[in-house]
Coordinates of C-alpha atoms and ligand atoms in Angstrom, one line a residue:
M1 CA -29.9 -19.3 -36.3
A2 CA -31.2 -17.9 -32.9
D3 CA -28.7 -16.2 -30.6
T4 CA -28.7 -18.8 -27.9
L5 CA -26.3 -21.0 -26.0
T6 CA -27.1 -24.6 -25.8
I7 CA -26.0 -26.3 -22.5
I8 CA -26.1 -30.0 -22.0
D9 CA -26.1 -31.3 -18.5
N10 CA -23.9 -34.4 -18.7
R11 CA -25.3 -35.7 -15.4
T12 CA -28.8 -36.0 -16.7
G13 CA -28.5 -35.5 -20.5
Q14 CA -30.9 -32.6 -20.3
K15 CA -30.5 -29.7 -22.8
Y16 CA -31.1 -26.1 -22.0
E17 CA -31.3 -23.2 -24.5
V18 CA -30.1 -19.9 -22.9
P19 CA -30.6 -16.6 -24.9
I20 CA -27.5 -14.5 -25.6
T21 CA -28.3 -10.7 -25.6
D22 CA -25.7 -8.0 -26.0
G23 CA -22.9 -10.6 -25.8
A24 CA -24.1 -11.9 -22.5
I25 CA -26.2 -14.7 -21.0
R26 CA -28.3 -13.9 -17.9
S27 CA -26.9 -15.7 -14.8
T28 CA -30.5 -16.2 -13.6
D29 CA -31.2 -18.3 -16.7
L30 CA -28.8 -20.9 -15.3
R31 CA -31.1 -21.4 -12.3
Q32 CA -33.3 -23.8 -14.3
I33 CA -30.3 -26.2 -14.1
K34 CA -30.6 -27.8 -10.8
V35 CA -27.5 -28.9 -9.0
G36 CA -29.1 -31.4 -6.7
G37 CA -32.7 -31.9 -5.8
D38 CA -34.8 -28.8 -5.7
D39 CA -32.0 -26.3 -4.8
A40 CA -32.0 -22.7 -6.1
G41 CA -30.2 -23.8 -9.3
L42 CA -26.7 -23.4 -10.8
V43 CA -24.9 -20.1 -9.9
T44 CA -21.7 -18.7 -11.4
Y45 CA -18.6 -18.1 -9.2
D46 CA -16.9 -14.9 -10.1
P47 CA -14.8 -13.4 -7.3
A48 CA -13.8 -9.8 -8.1
F49 CA -16.3 -9.7 -11.0
M50 CA -13.7 -10.7 -13.5
N51 CA -16.3 -11.7 -16.1
T52 CA -19.7 -10.5 -14.9
A53 CA -21.6 -7.5 -16.2
A54 CA -23.7 -6.1 -13.4
C55 CA -25.5 -3.5 -15.5
R56 CA -26.3 -2.2 -18.9
S57 CA -24.8 1.3 -19.3
R58 CA -24.9 4.1 -21.8
I59 CA -22.2 6.2 -20.2
T60 CA -18.7 5.1 -20.8
Y61 CA -17.2 2.6 -23.4
I62 CA -13.8 1.0 -22.9
D63 CA -12.0 -1.4 -25.2
G64 CA -9.1 -2.5 -23.1
D65 CA -7.2 -4.4 -25.8
K66 CA -7.3 -1.5 -28.2
G67 CA -6.8 1.2 -25.6
I68 CA -10.1 3.0 -26.4
L69 CA -12.1 5.2 -23.9
E70 CA -15.2 7.1 -24.9
Y71 CA -17.7 9.0 -22.8
R72 CA -21.2 8.9 -24.4
G73 CA -19.5 7.9 -27.7
Y74 CA -17.0 10.7 -27.8
P75 CA -13.3 9.6 -27.8
I76 CA -11.4 10.8 -24.7
E77 CA -8.6 12.3 -26.9
Q78 CA -11.2 14.7 -28.6
L79 CA -12.6 15.6 -25.3
A80 CA -9.2 16.3 -23.7
E81 CA -8.2 18.4 -26.7
N82 CA -11.4 20.5 -27.1
S83 CA -13.7 20.2 -24.0
T84 CA -13.6 21.5 -20.5
Y85 CA -14.3 19.5 -17.4
L86 CA -17.7 21.2 -16.8
E87 CA -18.8 20.5 -20.3
T88 CA -17.6 16.9 -20.1
A89 CA -19.4 16.5 -16.8
Y90 CA -22.6 17.8 -18.5
L91 CA -22.1 15.2 -21.3
I92 CA -21.6 12.4 -18.8
L93 CA -24.6 13.4 -16.7
F94 CA -27.1 14.3 -19.4
G95 CA -26.0 12.2 -22.3
E96 CA -25.3 15.0 -24.9
L97 CA -22.9 17.9 -25.3
P98 CA -24.6 21.1 -24.2
T99 CA -25.7 23.8 -26.5
Q100 CA -24.3 27.3 -25.7
A101 CA -27.4 28.2 -23.7
Q102 CA -27.3 24.9 -21.8
L103 CA -23.6 25.3 -21.0
T104 CA -24.1 28.9 -19.8
E105 CA -26.9 27.9 -17.5
W106 CA -25.0 24.8 -16.3
T107 CA -21.9 26.8 -15.5
R108 CA -24.0 29.5 -13.7
Q109 CA -25.8 26.9 -11.6
I110 CA -22.5 25.1 -10.6
T111 CA -20.9 28.5 -9.8
F112 CA -23.8 29.3 -7.5
H113 CA -23.5 26.1 -5.6
T114 CA -19.8 26.2 -4.7
M115 CA -20.2 27.6 -1.2
L116 CA -20.1 25.3 1.8
H117 CA -22.4 25.7 4.8
E118 CA -20.5 27.4 7.7
N119 CA -21.2 24.4 9.9
I120 CA -19.5 22.1 7.4
K121 CA -16.4 24.3 7.8
K122 CA -16.7 23.9 11.6
L123 CA -17.1 20.1 11.2
M124 CA -13.9 20.1 9.1
E125 CA -12.1 22.1 11.7
G126 CA -12.6 19.2 14.1
F127 CA -10.2 17.0 12.2
Q128 CA -6.6 16.6 13.4
Y129 CA -4.1 19.0 11.7
D130 CA -2.4 16.1 10.0
A131 CA -5.6 14.2 9.0
H132 CA -5.3 12.7 5.5
P133 CA -7.4 15.0 3.1
M134 CA -9.0 11.9 1.6
G135 CA -10.3 10.8 5.0
V136 CA -11.6 14.3 5.5
F137 CA -13.1 14.4 2.1
L138 CA -15.1 11.2 2.4
S139 CA -16.2 12.0 5.9
T140 CA -17.5 15.4 4.8
V141 CA -19.3 14.0 1.8
G142 CA -21.0 11.6 4.1
A143 CA -21.9 14.4 6.5
F144 CA -23.6 16.3 3.6
S145 CA -26.5 13.8 4.0
T146 CA -27.3 15.4 7.3
F147 CA -27.2 18.9 5.9
Y148 CA -29.5 18.1 2.9
P149 CA -32.2 15.7 4.1
D150 CA -34.2 16.5 0.9
A151 CA -31.7 14.2 -0.9
K152 CA -33.6 11.3 0.5
K153 CA -36.2 11.9 -2.2
I154 CA -34.2 9.9 -4.7
F155 CA -37.1 9.3 -7.1
D156 CA -38.0 12.9 -7.3
E157 CA -36.2 14.2 -10.5
Q158 CA -36.0 17.8 -9.2
S159 CA -34.4 16.7 -6.0
R160 CA -31.9 14.5 -7.8
Q161 CA -31.0 17.4 -10.0
K162 CA -30.3 19.6 -7.0
Q163 CA -28.0 17.0 -5.5
V164 CA -26.2 16.8 -8.8
L165 CA -25.5 20.5 -8.7
R166 CA -24.5 20.5 -5.1
L167 CA -22.1 17.6 -5.4
V168 CA -20.4 18.6 -8.7
A169 CA -20.1 22.2 -7.4
K170 CA -19.1 21.6 -3.8
V171 CA -16.5 18.8 -4.0
P172 CA -13.7 21.2 -5.0
S173 CA -14.6 23.4 -2.0
I174 CA -14.4 20.4 0.3
A175 CA -11.1 19.4 -1.2
A176 CA -9.6 23.0 -0.9
Y177 CA -10.8 23.3 2.7
A178 CA -9.3 19.9 3.6
Y179 CA -6.0 21.1 2.0
R180 CA -5.9 24.5 3.8
H181 CA -6.8 22.9 7.0
S182 CA -3.8 20.5 6.7
I183 CA -1.4 23.3 6.3
G184 CA -3.0 25.6 8.8
R185 CA -4.0 28.4 6.4
P186 CA -7.3 30.2 6.5
Y187 CA -10.1 29.0 4.1
V188 CA -10.6 30.9 0.9
Y189 CA -14.1 31.5 -0.3
P190 CA -15.0 30.7 -3.9
D191 CA -14.5 33.3 -6.6
N192 CA -17.4 33.3 -9.0
D193 CA -15.5 35.2 -11.7
L194 CA -13.1 32.3 -12.3
S195 CA -13.6 29.0 -14.2
F196 CA -14.3 25.8 -12.4
T197 CA -10.6 24.8 -12.2
G198 CA -9.4 28.4 -11.9
N199 CA -11.6 28.9 -8.8
F200 CA -10.3 25.6 -7.4
L201 CA -6.7 26.9 -7.7
N202 CA -7.8 30.1 -6.1
M203 CA -9.3 28.3 -3.1
L204 CA -6.2 26.2 -2.7
F205 CA -3.4 28.7 -3.3
K206 CA -4.6 32.3 -2.7
M207 CA -2.5 34.2 -0.2
T208 CA -2.8 37.9 0.5
E209 CA -3.5 39.1 -3.0
L210 CA -6.8 40.8 -3.5
K211 CA -7.6 38.8 -6.6
Y212 CA -6.1 35.4 -7.4
Q213 CA -5.0 35.0 -11.1
P214 CA -4.6 31.4 -12.0
S215 CA -1.9 30.4 -14.5
P216 CA -3.8 29.6 -17.7
V217 CA -1.5 26.6 -18.4
L218 CA -2.1 25.1 -15.0
E219 CA -5.8 25.9 -15.2
R220 CA -6.0 24.1 -18.5
A221 CA -3.9 21.2 -17.3
L222 CA -6.2 20.6 -14.4
D223 CA -9.2 20.7 -16.7
I224 CA -7.6 18.0 -18.9
L225 CA -6.8 15.9 -15.8
F226 CA -10.3 16.3 -14.6
I227 CA -11.7 15.3 -18.0
L228 CA -9.6 12.1 -18.0
H229 CA -10.7 11.1 -14.5
A230 CA -14.5 11.9 -14.9
D231 CA -15.7 8.4 -15.5
H232 CA -14.3 4.9 -16.1
E233 CA -17.4 2.6 -16.1
Q234 CA -17.7 -0.1 -13.5
N235 CA -14.5 0.3 -11.5
C236 CA -14.2 -0.4 -7.8
S237 CA -15.6 2.9 -6.5
T238 CA -18.3 3.2 -9.2
S239 CA -19.4 -0.4 -8.3
A240 CA -19.5 0.8 -4.6
M241 CA -21.6 3.8 -5.6
R242 CA -24.1 1.6 -7.5
G243 CA -24.0 -1.1 -4.8
I244 CA -24.7 1.3 -1.9
G245 CA -27.1 3.4 -3.9
S246 CA -29.1 0.2 -4.8
S247 CA -30.3 0.2 -1.1
H248 CA -32.0 3.6 -2.0
V249 CA -29.9 5.6 0.5
D250 CA -29.3 9.2 -0.4
P251 CA -26.5 10.0 -2.9
Y252 CA -24.2 11.7 -0.3
S253 CA -24.1 8.5 1.8
A254 CA -23.5 6.4 -1.3
M255 CA -20.8 8.7 -2.5
A256 CA -19.0 8.6 0.9
G257 CA -18.7 4.8 0.3
A258 CA -17.5 5.3 -3.3
A259 CA -14.9 7.8 -2.2
A260 CA -13.7 5.3 0.5
A261 CA -13.3 2.7 -2.3
L262 CA -11.3 5.2 -4.3
Y263 CA -9.0 5.9 -1.3
G264 CA -7.3 2.4 -1.6
P265 CA -3.8 2.2 -3.1
L266 CA -5.0 -0.3 -5.8
H267 CA -7.5 2.3 -7.1
G268 CA -7.4 6.1 -6.7
G269 CA -4.7 6.0 -4.0
A270 CA -2.4 4.6 -6.7
N271 CA -1.2 8.1 -7.8
E272 CA -0.1 8.8 -4.2
A273 CA 1.6 5.4 -4.1
V274 CA 3.4 6.1 -7.3
L275 CA 5.0 9.3 -5.9
R276 CA 6.0 7.5 -2.7
M277 CA 7.5 4.7 -4.8
L278 CA 9.4 7.1 -7.0
T279 CA 10.7 9.0 -4.0
E280 CA 11.8 5.7 -2.4
I281 CA 13.7 4.7 -5.5
G282 CA 15.4 8.0 -5.3
S283 CA 17.8 7.8 -8.2
L284 CA 18.2 6.3 -11.7
Q285 CA 20.8 3.8 -10.6
N286 CA 18.3 2.2 -8.2
V287 CA 15.8 1.5 -10.9
P288 CA 17.1 -1.9 -12.0
A289 CA 17.2 -3.2 -8.4
F290 CA 13.6 -2.0 -7.9
I291 CA 12.4 -3.7 -11.0
K292 CA 14.2 -6.9 -9.8
R293 CA 12.3 -6.7 -6.5
V294 CA 8.9 -6.2 -8.3
K295 CA 9.6 -9.3 -10.5
A296 CA 10.4 -11.3 -7.4
G297 CA 7.0 -10.5 -6.1
E298 CA 8.2 -8.1 -3.4
G299 CA 5.8 -5.2 -4.2
R300 CA 4.2 -3.8 -7.3
L301 CA 5.2 -1.3 -9.8
M302 CA 2.6 1.3 -8.9
G303 CA 0.9 3.0 -11.8
F304 CA 1.3 0.0 -13.9
G305 CA -1.3 -2.6 -14.9
H306 CA -5.1 -2.4 -15.2
R307 CA -8.0 -4.8 -14.9
V308 CA -9.3 -3.7 -18.3
Y309 CA -6.5 -2.1 -20.3
K310 CA -4.2 -4.7 -21.7
S311 CA -2.4 -2.0 -23.8
Y312 CA -1.3 1.5 -23.1
D313 CA -4.0 3.4 -21.0
P314 CA -5.1 6.1 -23.4
R315 CA -5.3 8.5 -20.5
A316 CA -1.7 8.0 -19.7
K317 CA -0.7 9.1 -23.2
I318 CA -2.6 12.3 -22.9
I319 CA -1.2 13.0 -19.4
K320 CA 2.4 12.5 -20.5
K321 CA 1.8 15.3 -23.1
T322 CA 0.2 17.5 -20.5
A323 CA 3.1 16.9 -18.1
D324 CA 5.5 18.5 -20.6
E325 CA 3.3 21.6 -20.8
V326 CA 3.1 21.9 -17.0
F327 CA 6.8 21.4 -16.5
E328 CA 7.5 24.3 -18.8
V329 CA 5.7 26.6 -16.2
T330 CA 6.7 24.9 -13.0
G331 CA 10.1 23.4 -13.9
K332 CA 10.6 19.7 -14.4
N333 CA 9.7 17.4 -11.6
P334 CA 13.0 15.7 -10.7
L335 CA 11.3 12.3 -10.3
L336 CA 10.3 12.4 -14.0
D337 CA 13.5 10.8 -15.1
I338 CA 13.0 7.9 -12.7
A339 CA 9.5 7.4 -14.0
L340 CA 10.6 7.5 -17.7
E341 CA 13.4 4.9 -16.9
L342 CA 11.0 2.6 -15.1
E343 CA 8.6 2.8 -18.1
R344 CA 11.5 2.2 -20.6
I345 CA 12.7 -0.9 -18.8
A346 CA 9.2 -2.2 -18.0
L347 CA 8.0 -1.9 -21.6
Q348 CA 10.7 -4.2 -22.8
D349 CA 10.9 -6.6 -19.9
D350 CA 9.4 -10.0 -20.4
Y351 CA 7.7 -10.0 -17.0
F352 CA 5.6 -6.9 -17.8
V353 CA 5.2 -7.6 -21.5
T354 CA 3.8 -11.1 -21.1
R355 CA 1.4 -9.8 -18.3
K356 CA 0.4 -6.9 -20.5
L357 CA 1.3 -4.4 -17.9
Y358 CA 1.5 -0.8 -19.2
P359 CA 1.4 2.6 -17.5
N360 CA -2.1 3.6 -16.3
V361 CA -3.6 7.0 -15.7
D362 CA -1.9 7.3 -12.3
F363 CA 1.7 6.8 -13.4
Y364 CA 2.3 10.3 -14.6
S365 CA -0.6 12.3 -13.0
G366 CA 1.1 12.5 -9.6
L367 CA 4.2 14.0 -11.1
I368 CA 2.1 16.8 -12.5
Y369 CA 0.2 17.4 -9.3
Q370 CA 3.4 17.5 -7.3
A371 CA 4.9 20.0 -9.8
M372 CA 1.8 22.1 -9.3
G373 CA 2.4 22.2 -5.6
F374 CA 0.1 19.6 -4.3
P375 CA 1.2 17.3 -1.4
V376 CA 0.9 13.6 -2.2
T377 CA -1.9 13.2 0.3
M378 CA -4.1 15.4 -1.9
F379 CA -3.7 13.2 -5.0
P380 CA -6.6 10.8 -4.3
V381 CA -8.8 13.9 -3.6
L382 CA -7.9 15.3 -7.0
F383 CA -9.1 12.1 -8.5
A384 CA -12.4 12.2 -6.5
I385 CA -13.4 15.7 -7.6
P386 CA -14.0 14.9 -11.3
R387 CA -15.0 11.3 -10.6
T388 CA -18.0 12.8 -8.8
S389 CA -19.8 13.4 -12.1
G390 CA -19.2 9.8 -13.2
W391 CA -20.4 8.4 -9.8
I392 CA -23.6 10.4 -9.9
A393 CA -24.4 9.7 -13.5
Q394 CA -23.9 6.0 -12.8
W395 CA -26.0 6.2 -9.6
E396 CA -28.8 7.8 -11.5
E397 CA -28.7 5.4 -14.3
M398 CA -28.8 2.5 -11.8
L399 CA -31.8 4.1 -10.0
L400 CA -33.8 4.5 -13.2
D401 CA -32.9 1.1 -14.7
P402 CA -35.9 -1.3 -14.3
D403 CA -33.5 -4.3 -14.4
Q404 CA -31.8 -3.2 -11.2
K405 CA -32.7 -4.2 -7.6
I406 CA -30.8 -4.1 -4.4
A407 CA -27.3 -5.5 -5.0
R408 CA -27.0 -8.8 -3.3
P409 CA -24.4 -11.3 -4.7
R410 CA -24.7 -15.0 -4.0
Q411 CA -22.0 -17.0 -2.2
L412 CA -20.7 -20.6 -2.2
Y413 CA -20.9 -21.7 1.4
I414 CA -17.9 -23.8 2.3
G415 CA -18.0 -23.6 6.1
A416 CA -19.0 -26.2 8.7
A417 CA -22.1 -28.3 8.2
K418 CA -25.0 -27.9 10.7
R419 CA -23.9 -28.9 14.3
D420 CA -25.4 -28.4 17.8
Y421 CA -24.3 -25.8 20.2
A422 CA -21.9 -27.2 22.9
P423 CA -22.0 -25.7 26.4
L424 CA -18.7 -24.1 27.4
E425 CA -17.5 -26.9 29.7
Q426 CA -17.9 -29.5 26.9
R427 CA -15.6 -27.7 24.4
G428 CA -12.0 -28.2 24.0
Ligands
CMC501 N1 3.4 -4.5 -10.8 C1 3.9 -5.9 -10.8 N2 3.1 -6.9 -11.2 C2 1.8 -6.7 -11.5 C3 1.3 -5.4 -11.4 C4 2.1 -4.3 -11.0 N3 1.7 -3.0 -11.0 N4 0.0 -5.4 -11.7 C5 -0.3 -6.7 -12.0 N5 0.9 -7.5 -11.8 C6 1.0 -8.9 -12.0 C7 0.4 -9.7 -10.9 O1 1.3 -10.0 -9.9 C8 -0.1 -10.9 -11.7 O2 1.1 -11.7 -11.9 P1 0.9 -13.3 -11.8 O3 0.0 -13.7 -12.9 O4 2.3 -13.9 -12.0 O5 0.3 -13.7 -10.5 C9 -0.5 -10.4 -13.0 O6 0.3 -9.2 -13.2 C10 -2.0 -10.0 -13.1 O7 -2.3 -9.2 -12.0 P2 -3.7 -9.1 -11.3 O8 -3.4 -8.7 -9.9 O9 -4.4 -10.4 -11.4 O10 -4.4 -8.0 -12.1 P3 -5.7 -7.3 -11.6 O11 -6.5 -7.1 -12.9 O12 -6.4 -8.0 -10.5 O13 -5.2 -5.9 -11.0 C11 -4.5 -3.7 -10.8 C12 -5.2 -4.7 -11.7 C13 -4.7 -2.3 -11.3 C14 -5.1 -3.8 -9.3 C15 -3.0 -4.1 -10.7 O14 -2.4 -4.1 -12.0 C16 -2.2 -3.3 -9.7 O15 -2.2 -3.5 -8.5 N6 -1.5 -2.1 -10.2 C17 -0.8 -1.3 -9.4 C18 -1.8 -0.3 -8.7 C19 -2.3 0.7 -9.7 O16 -1.5 1.3 -10.4 N7 -3.6 1.0 -9.6 C20 -4.3 2.0 -10.5 C21 -5.2 1.5 -11.4 S1 -5.7 2.7 -12.7 C22 -6.6 3.9 -11.8 C23 -7.9 3.4 -11.4 O17 -8.8 3.3 -12.3 O18 -8.1 3.1 -10.3

C-alpha cells in the first residue's frame, strides 16, 4: 500500500490522496482542497508551530518522550563524557567527528580568530556600566556585520567558512568584554596557549598575575556545559536564525536576532530566571508555599517543563553530575538545597506529573555558573556562546537546502471586512 493519506471533503464528496514522506504531509498539498470558490486552498493553523516541521535537518535528533538527544547521531551522554566543546562544534558544523589533523587545524584557526577589532572594544565601551551583558552581546554581534561586509557573500563557501571561524572564536571574547565592562575591570586579551574554555576563563577572571592558570575542573565543567548547549534543533532562537537568514541577510545580522530570541525568560533567559526564583524563595521552608502559588497559576516553576521533552531532559541529568564536581572546588551553592527540594516535590506532585513537567537544562546550570563566580546576568550569554555553533550550522543547512525559500507563514485574517475611509468629522 502506498504511503498516502486519503482525505475526503465532506462538503463535496471529493477524495484527495496526499503523499506521506518522512512521517509528514506537505501543507502545500492541501492547497488543492478549495475552501470556497477559487481561493488559495486549505491551510493549516498552527500557532507556535506546535506540530509543523519547517525543515528537514541532519544536525540534531531529539526524542522528547524517551529523553534522547543526539548531535549528528552521537548521544549527548557520550559527547559530554568524551568530547570537548570545540570538537563537538566541529561535529555539528561539518557533520563528522574530526580526525586528529582536522582537529588540530580547527583548533589553530579558532585560536587565531579570538581577537576583537579595537573599534569593537570602543563600541562596547559606549554601553552604560550596568548594561545587561546579553543586550551588549546581541548588539555587538549585530555590529559585526558592519566590520565584516564580506559576510554578505553568503553563497560563497569560502566566505561562509570565514564567518564560521570568526563567530565561533569571537563570541567568548565579546562575552568576556561585556562582563569586564559591567564590573569596571580592564579587558583581558586572549591567551593562545590555553584551551577554548581555559582562555574564556582567562579573559573573564585574570587579575594581575602574569599568566592565568584555569582550574582544570572548572575548565572541563564549562566544556561540558558548552557541549550540552551547542544545539537543540528547531527551538525559538534557531527558528529565528533560520527565519531571518532566509531573507539572505549576512549571518551576523541573523545571529543578532537569534541571540535576541534566546534572551527571553522562556528560552535562554530561563537560567537567569531560575536563580532569581531560588533567591526569592530564600529558604527550604518557603518551598511548599511557592509550589502552591505555581499551581494556582501565579507564576511558573522556572527551569521546569519543555516543549519537546516530556520526560527528564537528558542534559539536566548530566548537569546535575557536573554540579557535584564543581561544588567540590568552589564549595556548595547554598541555593542547591532549595533546588533539590523543589525538584523532589515537583516530581511527585500531581500538577507537574500529569503535565509531564521535569527539570530542563536550565534548572541546575545557573547554580554551577553562580558557584563559578558568574553574575546571573551573564547566564544567557553563557548559553549563547556554545549555541553559536548550532545557529550557524542550522543557518548554513537552511541556505543550502533547495526546499527552502524566504520564511513567510500564512495567517487567518479575522479582522474587519472591507469598508470605506470615513473623514474625521463623520467618525464617532
Ligand atoms: N511551571 C508551572 N507550570 C508549567 C510550567 C512551569 N515551568 N511549564 C508549563 N506549565 C504548565 C502550563 O501552565 C500548562 O498548564 P495548563 O495545561 O493547565 O494550562 C501546561 O503546563 C503546558 O504548558 P505550555 O505553556 O503549553 O507548554 P509549552 O510547551 O508551550 O512551554 C516552556 C514550554 C518551556 C516555555 C514552559 O514549560 C515554561 O515556561 N517553562 C519555564 C521556563 C523554562 O524553564 N524555559 C527553559 C526551556 S529549556 C531551555 C531552552 O531550550 O530554551
